[in-house]
Coordinates of C-alpha atoms in Angstrom, one line a residue:
M1 CA 1.7 25.0 -40.0
K2 CA -0.2 25.7 -36.8
K3 CA -1.6 22.2 -36.8
F4 CA 1.9 20.8 -37.3
R5 CA 3.1 22.8 -34.3
R6 CA 0.1 21.6 -32.3
L7 CA 0.9 18.0 -33.1
T8 CA 4.5 18.5 -32.2
M9 CA 3.5 19.9 -28.8
M10 CA 1.2 16.9 -28.3
V11 CA 4.0 14.5 -29.0
L12 CA 6.4 16.3 -26.6
A13 CA 3.7 16.3 -23.9
V14 CA 3.2 12.5 -24.2
L15 CA 7.0 11.9 -24.1
I16 CA 7.3 14.1 -21.0
F17 CA 4.5 12.2 -19.4
L18 CA 6.1 8.8 -20.2
R19 CA 9.4 10.0 -18.8
F20 CA 7.6 11.1 -15.6
L21 CA 6.0 7.6 -15.3
A22 CA 9.2 5.8 -15.9
F23 CA 11.0 8.1 -13.4
T24 CA 8.3 7.6 -10.8
Y25 CA 8.5 3.8 -11.2
F26 CA 12.2 3.5 -10.9
V27 CA 12.4 5.9 -7.9
K28 CA 9.7 4.0 -6.2
A29 CA 11.5 0.7 -6.9
A30 CA 14.7 2.1 -5.5
E31 CA 13.1 3.3 -2.2
N32 CA 13.9 0.8 0.5
D33 CA 13.0 2.6 3.7
I34 CA 9.9 1.4 5.6
E35 CA 8.5 3.6 8.4
V36 CA 7.8 1.8 11.7
I37 CA 4.6 3.1 13.3
G38 CA 5.1 3.6 17.0
K39 CA 3.2 4.6 20.1
I40 CA 3.5 7.8 22.2
Y41 CA 3.1 8.1 26.0
E42 CA 2.6 11.3 28.0
F43 CA 3.9 11.8 31.5
E44 CA 4.0 14.4 34.2
E45 CA 7.1 16.4 35.0
K46 CA 8.3 14.4 37.9
S47 CA 7.8 11.0 36.3
E48 CA 10.6 8.6 35.2
Y49 CA 8.9 7.6 31.9
E50 CA 7.0 4.6 33.4
I51 CA 6.1 3.0 30.1
S52 CA 5.4 -0.4 31.5
S53 CA 2.4 0.9 33.5
A54 CA 1.3 3.8 31.3
K55 CA -1.5 4.0 28.9
E56 CA -0.9 4.9 25.3
K57 CA -1.8 8.5 24.3
T58 CA -3.4 9.2 20.9
I59 CA -1.3 11.5 18.8
A60 CA -3.2 14.6 18.0
E61 CA -2.8 16.5 14.8
N62 CA -1.0 19.3 16.5
N63 CA 1.2 17.0 18.7
S64 CA 3.6 15.3 16.4
T65 CA 6.5 13.1 17.5
L66 CA 10.1 14.3 17.8
G67 CA 11.0 12.2 14.8
K68 CA 10.3 9.0 12.8
L69 CA 11.9 5.5 12.7
F70 CA 12.7 3.8 9.4
V71 CA 14.0 0.3 8.6
S72 CA 16.1 -0.2 5.5
G73 CA 17.9 -3.0 3.8
P74 CA 17.3 -6.2 1.8
I75 CA 13.8 -6.9 3.1
S76 CA 12.1 -9.7 1.1
K77 CA 8.8 -9.9 3.0
V78 CA 6.7 -7.7 5.3
S79 CA 3.9 -9.1 7.6
T80 CA 2.6 -8.7 11.1
K81 CA 2.9 -10.8 14.2
D82 CA 1.2 -10.1 17.6
G83 CA 0.3 -6.6 16.4
I84 CA 3.9 -5.6 15.3
S85 CA 5.6 -5.5 11.9
V86 CA 7.7 -8.5 10.9
Y87 CA 10.5 -8.1 8.3
E88 CA 11.9 -11.1 6.6
I89 CA 15.5 -10.5 5.5
E90 CA 17.5 -12.1 2.7
D91 CA 19.8 -14.8 4.1
E92 CA 23.2 -13.6 5.3
K93 CA 22.3 -10.0 4.8
L94 CA 21.8 -7.2 7.4
I95 CA 19.4 -4.3 7.8
N96 CA 19.7 -0.9 9.4
F97 CA 17.2 1.2 11.3
S98 CA 17.4 5.0 11.7
Y99 CA 15.7 7.6 13.7
I100 CA 15.2 10.9 11.7
Y101 CA 14.4 14.1 13.5
D102 CA 14.9 17.8 13.5
N103 CA 15.8 20.5 16.0
S104 CA 12.6 22.5 15.6
L105 CA 11.5 21.8 19.2
L106 CA 14.9 22.9 20.5
T107 CA 14.7 26.3 18.7
A108 CA 10.9 26.9 19.2
N109 CA 9.7 30.1 20.9
I110 CA 9.4 30.0 24.7
T111 CA 5.6 30.6 24.5
E112 CA 5.3 27.4 22.4
W113 CA 6.1 23.8 23.3
H114 CA 9.9 23.5 23.2
L115 CA 12.6 21.0 24.2
I116 CA 14.4 21.4 27.5
E117 CA 17.0 19.3 29.4
D118 CA 15.9 16.5 31.6
N119 CA 18.4 15.9 34.4
K120 CA 17.0 12.4 35.3
K121 CA 19.0 9.2 34.6
V122 CA 16.2 6.7 34.8
V123 CA 13.8 5.6 32.0
D124 CA 11.1 3.0 33.0
G125 CA 13.5 1.4 35.5
I126 CA 16.5 1.5 33.1
K127 CA 19.5 3.3 34.8
L128 CA 21.5 5.5 32.4
D129 CA 25.1 6.4 32.9
D130 CA 24.4 10.1 32.1
K131 CA 21.4 12.4 32.4
I132 CA 18.8 12.3 29.6
G133 CA 19.6 15.9 28.5
N134 CA 17.9 17.1 25.3
G135 CA 16.3 13.7 24.7
A136 CA 17.6 10.2 24.7
I137 CA 17.3 7.0 22.6
I138 CA 17.5 3.5 24.0
V139 CA 17.8 0.6 21.6
Q140 CA 16.8 -2.8 23.0
T141 CA 16.7 -6.4 21.6
S142 CA 14.9 -9.5 22.8
L143 CA 14.8 -13.1 21.5
D144 CA 11.4 -13.8 23.1
G145 CA 9.8 -10.4 23.2
K146 CA 9.8 -10.5 27.0
K147 CA 13.3 -10.2 28.3
W148 CA 14.8 -7.0 26.9
N149 CA 18.5 -6.3 26.6
N150 CA 19.9 -2.8 26.2
Q151 CA 22.1 -2.6 23.1
Q152 CA 22.8 1.1 22.8
I153 CA 21.9 4.3 24.7
C154 CA 22.4 7.8 23.2
N155 CA 21.9 10.7 25.6
N156 CA 21.5 14.4 24.9
L157 CA 20.2 13.6 21.4
V158 CA 19.1 16.9 20.0
Q159 CA 21.8 19.5 19.5
D160 CA 21.6 23.1 18.1
T161 CA 24.2 22.7 15.3
G162 CA 22.5 24.7 12.7
E163 CA 21.4 21.6 10.8
E164 CA 17.8 21.2 9.9
S165 CA 17.5 17.4 10.2
F166 CA 19.5 14.6 11.8
E167 CA 19.7 10.9 11.4
K168 CA 20.8 8.4 14.1
I169 CA 21.6 5.0 12.5
F170 CA 21.7 1.6 14.2
H171 CA 22.8 -1.7 12.8
T172 CA 21.5 -5.2 13.3
K173 CA 23.8 -8.3 13.8
D174 CA 23.6 -11.6 12.1
I175 CA 23.4 -13.4 15.4
E176 CA 20.1 -11.6 16.0
L177 CA 18.5 -12.3 12.6
I178 CA 19.6 -16.0 12.6
N179 CA 17.4 -16.6 15.6
G180 CA 14.8 -14.0 14.9
C181 CA 14.9 -10.9 17.1
Y182 CA 12.5 -8.3 18.5
Y183 CA 13.7 -4.7 18.4
R184 CA 12.5 -1.9 20.6
V185 CA 13.5 1.8 20.2
I186 CA 12.5 4.2 23.0
V187 CA 12.8 7.9 22.5
V188 CA 12.3 10.1 25.6
Y189 CA 12.3 13.9 25.9
K190 CA 10.9 16.8 28.1
L191 CA 8.9 19.7 26.7
E192 CA 8.0 23.0 28.3
M193 CA 5.8 26.0 27.4
Q194 CA 5.4 29.4 29.1
T195 CA 1.7 30.0 29.8
N196 CA 1.6 33.5 31.3
I197 CA 3.6 36.2 33.2
T198 CA 2.6 37.3 36.7
K199 CA 3.9 40.6 38.2
I200 CA 4.8 40.2 41.9
L201 CA 6.3 43.3 43.7
F202 CA 7.4 44.8 40.4
V203 CA 9.0 41.5 39.3
D204 CA 7.8 39.5 36.3
T205 CA 7.3 35.9 37.1
A206 CA 6.7 33.4 34.3
D207 CA 4.5 30.3 34.7
F208 CA 5.4 27.2 32.8
E209 CA 3.7 24.0 31.9
C210 CA 5.9 20.9 31.6
K211 CA 5.3 17.4 30.1
K212 CA 7.4 14.4 29.3
Y213 CA 6.9 12.1 26.3
A214 CA 8.1 8.6 25.3
E215 CA 7.9 7.3 21.8
V216 CA 8.1 3.5 21.6
Y217 CA 8.7 1.6 18.4
E218 CA 8.7 -2.2 18.1
F219 CA 9.3 -4.6 15.2
Y220 CA 10.6 -8.1 14.6
A221 CA 13.2 -9.2 12.0
C222 CA 14.5 -12.6 10.9
Y223 CA 16.0 -14.6 8.2
K224 CA 13.7 -16.9 6.2
N225 CA 14.6 -20.1 8.0
S226 CA 15.0 -18.7 11.5
E227 CA 11.7 -20.1 12.8
S228 CA 12.7 -23.7 12.1
G229 CA 14.5 -25.4 14.9
M230 CA 16.9 -28.3 14.9
S231 CA 15.5 -31.8 14.3
D232 CA 16.0 -34.3 17.1
K233 CA 17.4 -36.7 14.4
E234 CA 20.1 -34.2 13.3
K235 CA 23.7 -34.9 14.2
R236 CA 25.3 -32.6 16.7
Y237 CA 28.9 -32.4 18.1
S238 CA 29.8 -30.6 21.3
L239 CA 32.8 -28.2 21.4
G240 CA 34.6 -26.1 24.0
N241 CA 37.2 -26.2 26.8
L242 CA 36.7 -24.2 30.0
V243 CA 39.7 -22.6 31.8
N244 CA 40.1 -20.2 34.6
T245 CA 42.2 -17.4 32.9
G246 CA 43.2 -15.5 36.1
K247 CA 42.1 -11.9 36.6
D248 CA 42.2 -8.9 34.3
N249 CA 44.8 -10.3 32.0
G250 CA 42.9 -10.4 28.7
Y251 CA 41.6 -13.9 29.4
S252 CA 45.0 -15.3 28.6
G253 CA 45.6 -17.7 31.5
F254 CA 45.1 -21.5 31.4
D255 CA 44.5 -22.6 35.0
N256 CA 42.5 -25.8 35.6
I257 CA 39.2 -25.8 37.4
E258 CA 40.1 -27.3 40.8
G259 CA 38.1 -28.0 44.0
D260 CA 38.3 -24.5 45.5
D261 CA 37.3 -22.8 42.3
P262 CA 33.7 -21.5 42.4
H263 CA 33.2 -22.9 38.9
Y264 CA 34.1 -26.4 40.0
G265 CA 31.6 -29.2 39.2
W266 CA 29.2 -27.3 36.9
E267 CA 29.0 -25.8 33.3
L268 CA 27.6 -22.5 32.3
G269 CA 26.5 -23.9 29.0
N270 CA 27.8 -25.8 26.0
F271 CA 28.5 -25.1 22.3
F272 CA 27.7 -27.6 19.6
V273 CA 27.7 -27.9 15.8
S274 CA 24.9 -29.2 13.6
G275 CA 24.0 -29.4 9.9
Y276 CA 27.1 -31.3 8.8
T277 CA 27.3 -34.6 6.9
E278 CA 30.6 -35.9 8.4
K279 CA 33.3 -35.0 10.8
N280 CA 36.9 -36.2 10.6
D281 CA 39.5 -36.6 13.4
E282 CA 41.0 -33.2 12.6
M283 CA 37.9 -31.3 13.7
V284 CA 36.9 -30.8 10.1
F285 CA 33.1 -30.6 9.5
L286 CA 32.2 -31.7 5.9
K287 CA 29.1 -30.2 4.2
N288 CA 27.3 -31.2 1.0
V289 CA 24.9 -29.2 -1.1
G290 CA 21.9 -28.1 1.0
D291 CA 23.8 -28.5 4.3
K292 CA 23.9 -25.5 6.7
I293 CA 26.6 -25.9 9.3
T294 CA 25.3 -24.1 12.3
L295 CA 27.0 -23.3 15.7
W296 CA 24.6 -23.3 18.7
F297 CA 24.9 -22.4 22.3
N298 CA 22.8 -23.9 25.1
L299 CA 22.8 -21.8 28.3
K300 CA 22.4 -24.2 31.3
E301 CA 22.5 -21.7 34.2
D302 CA 20.7 -18.6 35.4
I303 CA 23.4 -15.9 35.1
D304 CA 22.0 -14.1 38.2
Q305 CA 22.1 -17.3 40.3
L306 CA 24.8 -19.6 39.1
H307 CA 24.6 -23.3 40.1
G308 CA 21.7 -22.4 42.4
N309 CA 23.9 -20.1 44.5
K310 CA 22.6 -16.6 45.1
D311 CA 26.2 -15.4 45.8
L312 CA 27.4 -16.3 42.3
R313 CA 26.5 -14.3 39.2
I314 CA 27.9 -13.2 35.9
V315 CA 28.9 -9.5 36.1
E316 CA 29.8 -6.8 33.6
D317 CA 33.4 -6.5 32.3
K318 CA 33.6 -2.8 31.4
D319 CA 37.3 -3.0 30.4
G320 CA 37.3 -6.4 28.7
Y321 CA 39.7 -7.5 26.0
D322 CA 41.0 -10.8 24.6
Q323 CA 44.7 -11.2 24.4
Q324 CA 44.6 -14.1 21.9
F325 CA 42.4 -12.2 19.4
Q326 CA 44.2 -8.9 20.3
T327 CA 41.0 -7.0 20.7
P328 CA 40.9 -3.4 22.0
K329 CA 39.5 -2.7 25.5
I330 CA 35.8 -2.3 25.3
N331 CA 32.8 -3.0 27.5
F332 CA 32.3 -6.8 27.1
G333 CA 29.1 -6.6 29.2
R334 CA 28.0 -9.8 30.8
G335 CA 29.9 -12.2 28.5
A336 CA 31.5 -11.5 25.1
L337 CA 31.4 -14.0 22.3
I338 CA 34.3 -13.7 19.8
I339 CA 34.6 -15.4 16.4
Q340 CA 37.5 -15.1 14.0
Y341 CA 37.5 -16.5 10.5
T342 CA 40.6 -17.4 8.4
D343 CA 39.9 -17.8 4.7
Y344 CA 41.4 -20.3 2.1
E345 CA 44.2 -17.9 1.4
G346 CA 45.3 -17.9 5.0
I347 CA 44.1 -14.4 5.7
K348 CA 42.8 -13.8 9.2
H349 CA 39.8 -11.6 9.3
E350 CA 39.1 -9.1 12.1
P351 CA 37.4 -11.0 15.0
V352 CA 33.7 -10.3 15.4
I353 CA 32.7 -9.5 19.0
Y354 CA 29.2 -10.0 20.3
E355 CA 29.1 -7.9 23.6
N356 CA 26.8 -8.7 26.4
Y357 CA 26.1 -12.1 24.8
L358 CA 24.9 -14.0 27.9
E359 CA 22.4 -11.3 29.0
A360 CA 20.9 -11.2 25.5
L361 CA 20.0 -14.9 25.6
T362 CA 16.6 -16.2 26.7
S363 CA 16.0 -18.3 29.8
A364 CA 18.3 -21.2 30.5
G365 CA 17.7 -24.4 28.5
A366 CA 17.0 -22.9 25.1
D367 CA 19.2 -23.8 22.1
V368 CA 20.2 -20.5 20.4
R369 CA 21.9 -20.3 17.0
V370 CA 25.2 -18.5 17.0
R371 CA 26.0 -18.4 13.3
F372 CA 26.0 -20.2 9.9
F373 CA 29.4 -21.2 8.6
E374 CA 30.8 -21.7 5.1
E375 CA 34.2 -23.1 4.2
G376 CA 37.1 -21.8 6.3
D377 CA 38.9 -22.1 9.6
Y378 CA 37.3 -20.7 12.8
K379 CA 38.3 -19.8 16.3
V380 CA 35.6 -19.2 18.9
A381 CA 35.8 -17.9 22.5
L382 CA 33.3 -16.9 25.2
D383 CA 34.8 -14.7 27.8
Y384 CA 32.9 -13.9 31.0
K385 CA 33.5 -12.6 34.5
L386 CA 32.0 -14.3 37.6
K387 CA 31.6 -12.6 40.9
N388 CA 31.3 -14.3 44.3
T389 CA 29.7 -11.9 46.8
K390 CA 29.9 -14.3 49.8
G391 CA 32.3 -12.8 52.4
I392 CA 34.8 -10.6 50.7
P393 CA 33.6 -10.1 47.1
K394 CA 35.9 -11.6 44.6
T395 CA 35.8 -11.8 40.8
Y396 CA 37.1 -14.6 38.4
D397 CA 37.6 -14.6 34.7
Y398 CA 36.7 -17.7 32.6
R399 CA 37.0 -18.6 28.9
I400 CA 35.3 -21.3 26.8
S401 CA 37.2 -21.7 23.5
F402 CA 37.6 -24.1 20.6
D403 CA 38.8 -24.3 17.0
F404 CA 37.1 -26.0 14.0
K405 CA 37.1 -26.1 10.2
V406 CA 34.4 -26.3 7.6
R407 CA 35.0 -27.9 4.2
N408 CA 32.9 -28.9 1.2
G409 CA 32.6 -32.7 1.1
N410 CA 32.2 -32.7 -2.7
C411 CA 35.1 -33.7 -4.8
M412 CA 34.1 -32.0 -8.1
V413 CA 35.1 -29.4 -10.6
Y414 CA 32.7 -27.9 -13.2
P415 CA 34.1 -27.1 -16.6
F416 CA 32.1 -24.5 -18.7
D417 CA 32.4 -23.6 -22.3
V418 CA 34.1 -20.2 -22.6
I419 CA 31.7 -18.9 -25.2
T420 CA 28.3 -20.6 -24.6
K421 CA 28.8 -20.8 -20.8
S422 CA 27.2 -24.2 -20.8
E423 CA 28.5 -26.9 -18.5
L424 CA 30.7 -29.6 -20.0
T425 CA 30.5 -33.1 -18.6
D426 CA 33.1 -35.8 -18.6
S427 CA 34.3 -36.7 -22.2
S428 CA 32.8 -33.5 -23.6
V429 CA 34.0 -31.8 -26.8
T430 CA 34.2 -28.1 -27.4
E431 CA 35.8 -26.0 -30.1
N432 CA 35.8 -22.9 -28.0
G433 CA 37.8 -24.0 -25.0
F434 CA 36.6 -24.1 -21.3
Y435 CA 37.2 -22.7 -17.9
L436 CA 37.0 -24.2 -14.4
D437 CA 34.5 -23.5 -11.7
L438 CA 35.1 -25.0 -8.3
A439 CA 31.6 -23.9 -7.0
R440 CA 33.3 -22.2 -4.0
S441 CA 35.1 -25.4 -2.9
R442 CA 38.3 -23.4 -2.2
Y443 CA 40.3 -26.2 -0.6
L444 CA 40.3 -28.8 -3.5
K445 CA 43.5 -29.6 -5.2
I446 CA 43.2 -29.5 -9.0
N447 CA 45.7 -30.8 -11.6
V448 CA 45.3 -30.5 -15.4
K449 CA 47.2 -32.5 -17.9
M450 CA 47.1 -31.4 -21.6
A451 CA 48.1 -33.8 -24.3
R452 CA 48.2 -32.9 -28.0
W453 CA 47.6 -35.7 -30.6
T454 CA 49.0 -35.2 -34.0
K455 CA 48.7 -37.5 -37.0
G456 CA 51.9 -38.8 -38.7
A457 CA 52.9 -41.5 -41.1
N458 CA 52.3 -44.2 -38.4
G459 CA 49.1 -42.8 -37.0
Y460 CA 48.3 -40.5 -34.1
V461 CA 51.0 -39.8 -31.6
E462 CA 50.5 -38.3 -28.1
D463 CA 52.6 -35.4 -26.9
V464 CA 52.0 -34.2 -23.3
R465 CA 52.5 -30.5 -23.3
Y466 CA 52.0 -29.8 -19.5
N467 CA 50.9 -31.4 -16.3
R468 CA 50.4 -28.8 -13.7
P469 CA 48.1 -27.5 -10.8
A470 CA 45.1 -25.4 -11.6
K471 CA 42.9 -22.9 -9.8
D472 CA 39.3 -21.6 -9.9
G473 CA 38.6 -19.7 -13.1
D474 CA 41.5 -21.0 -15.2
E475 CA 40.8 -21.0 -19.0
Y476 CA 42.0 -23.6 -21.6
I477 CA 41.6 -22.8 -25.3
E478 CA 44.5 -24.6 -26.9
E479 CA 43.7 -27.7 -29.0
G480 CA 44.3 -30.9 -27.1
I481 CA 42.8 -33.5 -24.8
Y482 CA 42.7 -32.3 -21.2
T483 CA 42.6 -34.6 -18.1
I484 CA 41.3 -32.8 -15.0
E485 CA 42.1 -34.5 -11.7
V486 CA 40.4 -33.3 -8.5
N487 CA 41.6 -34.3 -5.1
N488 CA 39.7 -33.5 -1.8
P489 CA 42.4 -33.6 1.0
S490 CA 39.7 -33.7 3.7
T491 CA 38.1 -36.9 2.3
G492 CA 40.8 -38.5 0.2
K493 CA 38.5 -38.8 -2.7
V494 CA 39.7 -38.2 -6.3
T495 CA 37.6 -37.4 -9.4
E496 CA 38.8 -37.3 -13.0
K497 CA 37.3 -35.7 -16.1
K498 CA 38.4 -35.4 -19.7
I499 CA 37.6 -32.6 -22.2
Y500 CA 38.7 -32.3 -25.8
V501 CA 39.2 -28.9 -27.3
G502 CA 39.5 -28.9 -31.1
T503 CA 37.9 -29.9 -34.4
D504 CA 39.5 -33.2 -35.3
H505 CA 36.7 -35.7 -35.9
V506 CA 38.8 -38.7 -35.0
L507 CA 39.6 -37.2 -31.6
K508 CA 36.0 -36.2 -31.2
A509 CA 35.0 -39.8 -31.7
S510 CA 37.6 -41.0 -29.2
M511 CA 35.9 -38.9 -26.5
K512 CA 32.5 -40.6 -26.9
A513 CA 31.7 -43.2 -24.3
D514 CA 30.2 -45.6 -27.0
N515 CA 33.6 -45.7 -28.7
S516 CA 35.7 -46.3 -25.7
V517 CA 36.5 -49.9 -26.8
Y518 CA 38.6 -48.4 -29.7
S519 CA 41.9 -46.6 -29.6
I520 CA 42.4 -43.4 -31.5
N521 CA 44.4 -45.2 -34.2
E522 CA 41.7 -47.9 -34.5
I523 CA 39.1 -45.1 -35.1
S524 CA 41.4 -43.5 -37.6
K525 CA 41.8 -46.8 -39.5
M526 CA 38.0 -47.2 -39.6
V527 CA 37.7 -43.8 -41.2
E528 CA 40.2 -44.7 -43.8
Q529 CA 38.1 -47.8 -44.6
G530 CA 34.9 -45.7 -45.2
A531 CA 33.4 -45.0 -41.8
R532 CA 32.0 -41.5 -41.2
I533 CA 32.1 -39.5 -38.0
E534 CA 29.2 -37.2 -37.1
D535 CA 29.6 -33.9 -35.3
D536 CA 28.8 -35.5 -31.9
G537 CA 31.5 -38.2 -32.4
T538 CA 29.1 -41.0 -33.5
I539 CA 30.8 -43.4 -35.9
V540 CA 28.5 -44.1 -39.0
L541 CA 29.4 -47.4 -40.6
P542 CA 29.9 -47.7 -44.4
T543 CA 27.2 -49.2 -46.6
A544 CA 27.3 -52.8 -48.1
K545 CA 29.0 -51.4 -51.1
T546 CA 31.8 -50.1 -48.9
E547 CA 32.0 -53.4 -47.2
N548 CA 32.5 -55.2 -50.5
R549 CA 35.2 -52.7 -51.5
A550 CA 36.9 -53.3 -48.3
A551 CA 36.8 -57.0 -48.8
T552 CA 38.4 -56.7 -52.3
E553 CA 41.2 -54.8 -50.7
N554 CA 41.9 -57.8 -48.4
T555 CA 41.0 -55.9 -45.1
D556 CA 39.2 -58.7 -43.4
E557 CA 40.1 -57.4 -40.0
V558 CA 38.4 -54.1 -40.7
I559 CA 35.3 -55.8 -42.1
Q560 CA 35.0 -57.9 -38.9
T561 CA 35.3 -54.8 -36.8
I562 CA 32.6 -53.0 -38.8
K563 CA 30.2 -56.0 -38.5
E564 CA 30.7 -56.0 -34.8
Q565 CA 30.0 -52.3 -34.6
N566 CA 26.8 -52.8 -36.7
Q567 CA 25.6 -55.4 -34.2
E568 CA 26.3 -53.0 -31.3
N569 CA 24.5 -50.1 -33.0
Q570 CA 21.3 -52.3 -33.4
N571 CA 21.2 -52.7 -29.7
T572 CA 21.8 -49.1 -28.9
E573 CA 19.1 -46.4 -28.3
I574 CA 20.0 -42.8 -28.8
S575 CA 18.0 -40.4 -26.5
V576 CA 17.6 -36.8 -27.2
S577 CA 16.7 -34.5 -24.4
A578 CA 14.3 -31.7 -25.1
L579 CA 15.3 -28.1 -24.5
A580 CA 13.1 -26.0 -22.3
K581 CA 12.8 -22.4 -23.0
T582 CA 11.8 -19.9 -20.4
E583 CA 10.7 -16.5 -21.1
D584 CA 12.2 -13.7 -19.0
E585 CA 9.9 -11.8 -16.7
K586 CA 9.0 -8.6 -18.3
D587 CA 9.7 -5.4 -16.5
P588 CA 6.5 -3.4 -15.9
A589 CA 8.3 -0.1 -16.5
L590 CA 9.7 -1.3 -19.9
L591 CA 6.2 -2.6 -20.9
L592 CA 4.7 0.8 -19.9
F593 CA 7.4 2.6 -21.9
G594 CA 6.8 0.4 -24.9
I595 CA 3.1 1.1 -24.9
G596 CA 3.9 4.8 -24.7
V597 CA 6.2 4.6 -27.7
V598 CA 3.5 2.8 -29.7
A599 CA 1.0 5.5 -28.7
V600 CA 3.4 8.3 -29.8
C601 CA 4.0 6.6 -33.1
G602 CA 0.2 6.3 -33.6
I603 CA -0.3 10.0 -32.8
C604 CA 2.5 10.9 -35.3
V605 CA 1.0 8.8 -38.1
V606 CA -2.5 10.2 -37.6
G607 CA -1.2 13.7 -37.2
F608 CA 0.9 13.7 -40.3
G609 CA -2.0 12.1 -42.2
I610 CA -4.3 14.9 -41.2
I611 CA -1.7 17.5 -42.2
K612 CA -1.1 15.9 -45.5
K613 CA -4.9 15.7 -46.1
K614 CA -5.4 19.4 -45.3
S615 CA -2.5 20.4 -47.4

C-alpha cells in the first residue's frame, strides 16, 4: 500500500511538472513586450540637459533609472542597425511603446536621492511650453535619424497618487512605419539629497547635493517593404489643386493664386500615386493581385525659407481645423495632412489627421510614402499656414486637396463548396451547394440565375426559378444549374460561370466541357441507348454488343453519334493532377505534453507491475 501511495505521488509530481512546463511555454509565447536598452546622462544642477554634447554615464548598480521603456505589438523580426534595435512590423499593423516607472524617488527619504521639481523649460535646446516639474518625457520621430521632430511632450510626469507603478503609453502611426521611422524617447528629471546639517547662530542649515539625469532611448521600426523605394519604370500620376483659403476660416475658401500672392509661381510640393495597373477618366485607380497602390508626397521647398525667400516660412497653426472634414480645433503644427475614407457601403470614416506633417519630413527633394490604399473612395487635403515677415508680418492659409478612388481591376467571383470549402471552377458539379467569395472586390455587380431541369415525357425541360442580384457570402444549396454573371463597372468587363448543384447524371454530363457539343436531351437519349455516365460526367460508350442491339432497334442516328464519340475519345487524353499533402507544423508545447503523457503512462505501467509482483 505504501508503494502504491508512493507511485501515486510520483505520478502527481510528474503531472504538476508537465503543467508547469506547458504554462511556462504559453506564458512566454504570449509575452509581446520588448525592453529597449537606453543610455543615461548625468548633468550639474544648472544645466539644461545638453545631451548632444554630453558623454554617456555608465549606470551603476545603485543608480538605476527612473523607469524602463518597452515596445509591444505584432513584431515579426528584431535586428540591429547602426547600434540601435530594429523592429520589423507586420504589414498594416501598429505598435505601442510605453514607459513604466514608479514614484519611489518622489517619496524617498530626504537623506536619500529623491525627486524634486525642475523649474526649467529647456531640454537640450528644445523649448517646452511648461516647466519640467517632477520629470518630463519627450517623444521624437525622424525619417533619417538626423532631423528630429517632437511628437509629444509630457511635463510633471511623476505624481504622488498613492499608486506604486505607472505606465505612459505612446502610439505609432502607419505613415511612420510605411517609410521606416526612428523613434527617440527622452526622460529628464532632477534629484536631490541632503548631505549634512550645519548649525549657524542656533539655526540648523541643511546642505544638499543636486544632480540632473536624462535617459535616452532610440529604436527603429518599419514595415517589411519600407526599405524598397519606387522603381523609375513604375507609373505615377500627380494629384492636387492648390488654393488660397483666406485666413482662419477652417481652410474653407477657394481663392485663386494671383500675382500679388506670396505663393504665386511656385509649389510647396506635389502628391502622386503609384502601384496601380490602370487609371480611368473618373480618377479611378485599378489594382490587380500584387499591386500596392501608394500615395507619395515630394516636398520641393525648404519650409524655413520658401522659394529662396528668408521672409517666407511655414508656421505653426495652433488652432487649426478643417471645415470640409469638420475636424475639431487642434494644433495642426506646421502643416496637417488629412485623409478620409469612404467604404463600399457609403460609410464615411472619421478623417485621420497627421499633425505637423511638413516638419516631420526629411530634406526637400525626397519622395515620402503617405499611405497604402485598398478599395474605397478617398479625400485628401494638406492644410498649412504661411507667414511673410517682410514689413508688417502677415499670415496666409493654403490647401492642397484632391479626391480619388481605388478599385480591383479583376472581374471574378470565386464559388466554394459549402462542405469541403474547395474552390469550384466554371462548369463544376457539387452535391453540397456552394457560396460566393468576392475576394474583397466590394464594387463588383453579381447576378445569379438558377434554372431547374426536370425530365418529362418529352425529355428535359428548363424552368428558371429566379434571376437576381447576389452579394459576397451568399449560399446556394437547391438543386439546379446556376449561371453566375460578374460585371466590373470600372472596367466594363463581364465574366460568367456555371455551377450544377445536384445528383442527376445527365445534368452532370451536360456540365462537362468535353460534352458541350450535346444538348441535355441528346445526352439523355444516349443514356437510353446504353451509354453510361461516370461520376465526373464522362460519357462511357456502350460495347459492340450494345451497338448491334441499337442497330436492330433501327436507331441509326444514335449509332452514328456513338461512333463519332468513339473517335473523339481516341484522340482525347485525360490528365489527373496529383494531390499534395502538407503536414501541419507541430506545436512544441503539444509535443512536450505528449512526451510527458507517455512518460506518465510508462511510470504507471512499471509501478503497477512492481506492485502486482510484490503482492
